[in-house]
Tab-separated table of C-alpha atoms in Angstrom:
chain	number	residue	atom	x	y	z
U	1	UNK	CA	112.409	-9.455	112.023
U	2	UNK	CA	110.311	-9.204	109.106
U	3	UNK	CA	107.537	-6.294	108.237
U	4	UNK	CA	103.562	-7.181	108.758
U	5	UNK	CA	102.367	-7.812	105.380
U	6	UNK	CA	99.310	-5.905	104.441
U	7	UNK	CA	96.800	-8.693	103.544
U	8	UNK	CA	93.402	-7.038	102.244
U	9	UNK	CA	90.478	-8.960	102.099
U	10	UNK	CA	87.835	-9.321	99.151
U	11	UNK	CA	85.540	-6.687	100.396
U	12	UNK	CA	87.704	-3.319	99.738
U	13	UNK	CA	89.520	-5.444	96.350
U	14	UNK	CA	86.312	-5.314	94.404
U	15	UNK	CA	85.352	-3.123	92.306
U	16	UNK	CA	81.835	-1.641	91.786
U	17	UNK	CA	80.347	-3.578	88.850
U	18	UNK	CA	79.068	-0.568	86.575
U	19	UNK	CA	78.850	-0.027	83.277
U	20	UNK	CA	80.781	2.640	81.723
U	21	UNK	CA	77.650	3.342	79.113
U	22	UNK	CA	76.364	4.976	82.583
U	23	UNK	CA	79.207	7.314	82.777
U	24	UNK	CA	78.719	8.597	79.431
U	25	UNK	CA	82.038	6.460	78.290
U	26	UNK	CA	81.967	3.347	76.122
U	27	UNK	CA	80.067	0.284	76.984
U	28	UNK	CA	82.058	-1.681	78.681
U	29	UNK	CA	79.224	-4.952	79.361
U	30	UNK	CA	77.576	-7.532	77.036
U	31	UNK	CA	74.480	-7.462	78.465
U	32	UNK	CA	71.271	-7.020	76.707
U	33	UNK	CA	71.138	-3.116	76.595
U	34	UNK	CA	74.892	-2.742	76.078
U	35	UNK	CA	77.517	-3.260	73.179
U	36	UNK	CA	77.325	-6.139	70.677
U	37	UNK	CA	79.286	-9.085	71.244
U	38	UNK	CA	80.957	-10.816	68.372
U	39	UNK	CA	79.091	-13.846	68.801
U	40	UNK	CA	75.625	-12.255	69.010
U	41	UNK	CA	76.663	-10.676	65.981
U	42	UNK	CA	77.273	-14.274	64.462
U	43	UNK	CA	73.667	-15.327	66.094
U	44	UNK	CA	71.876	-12.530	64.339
U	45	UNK	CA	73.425	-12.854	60.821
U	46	UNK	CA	72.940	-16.810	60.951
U	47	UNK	CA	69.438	-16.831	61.806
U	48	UNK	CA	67.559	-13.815	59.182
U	49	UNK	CA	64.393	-15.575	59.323
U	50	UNK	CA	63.336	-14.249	62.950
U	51	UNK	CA	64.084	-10.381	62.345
U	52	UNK	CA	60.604	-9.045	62.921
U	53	UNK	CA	60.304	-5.387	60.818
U	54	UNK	CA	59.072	-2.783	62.509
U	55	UNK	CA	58.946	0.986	62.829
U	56	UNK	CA	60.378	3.088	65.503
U	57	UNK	CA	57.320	5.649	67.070
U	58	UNK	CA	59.007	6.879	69.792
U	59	UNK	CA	62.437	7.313	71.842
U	60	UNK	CA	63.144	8.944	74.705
U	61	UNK	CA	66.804	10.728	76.495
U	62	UNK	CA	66.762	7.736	78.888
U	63	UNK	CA	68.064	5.157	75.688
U	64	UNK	CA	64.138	3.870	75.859
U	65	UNK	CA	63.115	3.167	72.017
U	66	UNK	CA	59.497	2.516	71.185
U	67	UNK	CA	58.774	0.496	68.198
U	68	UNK	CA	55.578	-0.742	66.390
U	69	UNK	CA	55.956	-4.455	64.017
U	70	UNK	CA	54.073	-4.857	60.848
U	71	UNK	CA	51.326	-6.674	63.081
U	72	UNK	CA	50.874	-3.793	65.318
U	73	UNK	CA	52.982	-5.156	68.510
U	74	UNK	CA	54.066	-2.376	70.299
U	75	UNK	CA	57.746	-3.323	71.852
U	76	UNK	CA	59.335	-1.358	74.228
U	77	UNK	CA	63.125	-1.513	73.771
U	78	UNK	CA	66.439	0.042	76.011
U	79	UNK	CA	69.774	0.384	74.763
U	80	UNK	CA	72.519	2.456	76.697
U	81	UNK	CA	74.675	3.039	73.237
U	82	UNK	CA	72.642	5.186	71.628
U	83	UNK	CA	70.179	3.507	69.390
U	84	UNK	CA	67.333	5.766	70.396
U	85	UNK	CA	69.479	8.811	69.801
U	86	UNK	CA	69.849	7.587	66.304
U	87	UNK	CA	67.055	6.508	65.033
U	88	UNK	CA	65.093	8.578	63.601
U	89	UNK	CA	60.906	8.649	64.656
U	90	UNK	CA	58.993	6.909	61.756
U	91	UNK	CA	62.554	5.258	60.500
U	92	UNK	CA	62.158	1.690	59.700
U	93	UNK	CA	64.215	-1.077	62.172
U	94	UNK	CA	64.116	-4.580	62.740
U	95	UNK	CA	63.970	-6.430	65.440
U	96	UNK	CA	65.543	-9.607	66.799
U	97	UNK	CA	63.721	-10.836	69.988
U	98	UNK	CA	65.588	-14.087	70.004
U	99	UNK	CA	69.098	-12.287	70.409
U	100	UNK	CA	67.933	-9.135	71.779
U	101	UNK	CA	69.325	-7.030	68.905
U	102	UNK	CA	67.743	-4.180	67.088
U	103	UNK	CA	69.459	-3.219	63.396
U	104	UNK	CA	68.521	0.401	62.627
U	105	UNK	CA	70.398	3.204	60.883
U	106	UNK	CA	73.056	1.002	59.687
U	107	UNK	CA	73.888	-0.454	62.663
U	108	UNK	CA	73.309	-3.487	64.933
U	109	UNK	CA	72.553	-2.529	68.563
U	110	UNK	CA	72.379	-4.625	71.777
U	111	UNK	CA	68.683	-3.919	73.119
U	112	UNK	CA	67.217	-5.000	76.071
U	113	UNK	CA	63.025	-5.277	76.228
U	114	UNK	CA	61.673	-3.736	78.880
């Protein structure tokens, strides 16, 4: 006589789908707001003609980053790895709305516009 196998179903096999940004660990999604994927990275370099300069007014503990273009758009920005932690109010940034990406400090971040 053989043992009952233990079949599960879907339901208690998947897993929650959250971030790890939102557990204070590394991001762990692509999506606009999280890390940089290789090929957005690509996207951005390949197209410099539709970074729109701005400068960053305001940023708050939440990973919301305010910034104000050249023509006096205000955009409202979110990014959960830390690009309103690091840049600096008044600190000039650029902006690419095409590829949601935001270079500032150095460093290309994954934004989403909220």
């Amino acid at each position: 006589m053989s043992a009952a196998q233990n079949r599960l179903t879907p339901a208690p096999v998947r897993q929650d789908a959250i971030c790890m940004c939102a557990t204070g660990r590394a991001c762990s999604s692509f999506a606009a707001g999280h890390a940089v994927h290789l090929i957005q990275s690509r996207l951005v370099s390949a197209t410099p003609g539709e970074w729109v300069d701005a400068i960053a007014v305001a940023s708050a503990a939440d990973g919301t980053l305010t910034i104000v273009t050249l023509e006096g758009r205000e955009i409202e920005l979110w990014n959960g790895a830390g690009a309103a932690a690091s840049v600096q109010r008044g600190a000039p940034v650029a902006f690419h709305p095409r590829y949601h990406a935001l270079h500032a400090g150095g460093r290309l971040f994954n934004v989403l516009a909220v």
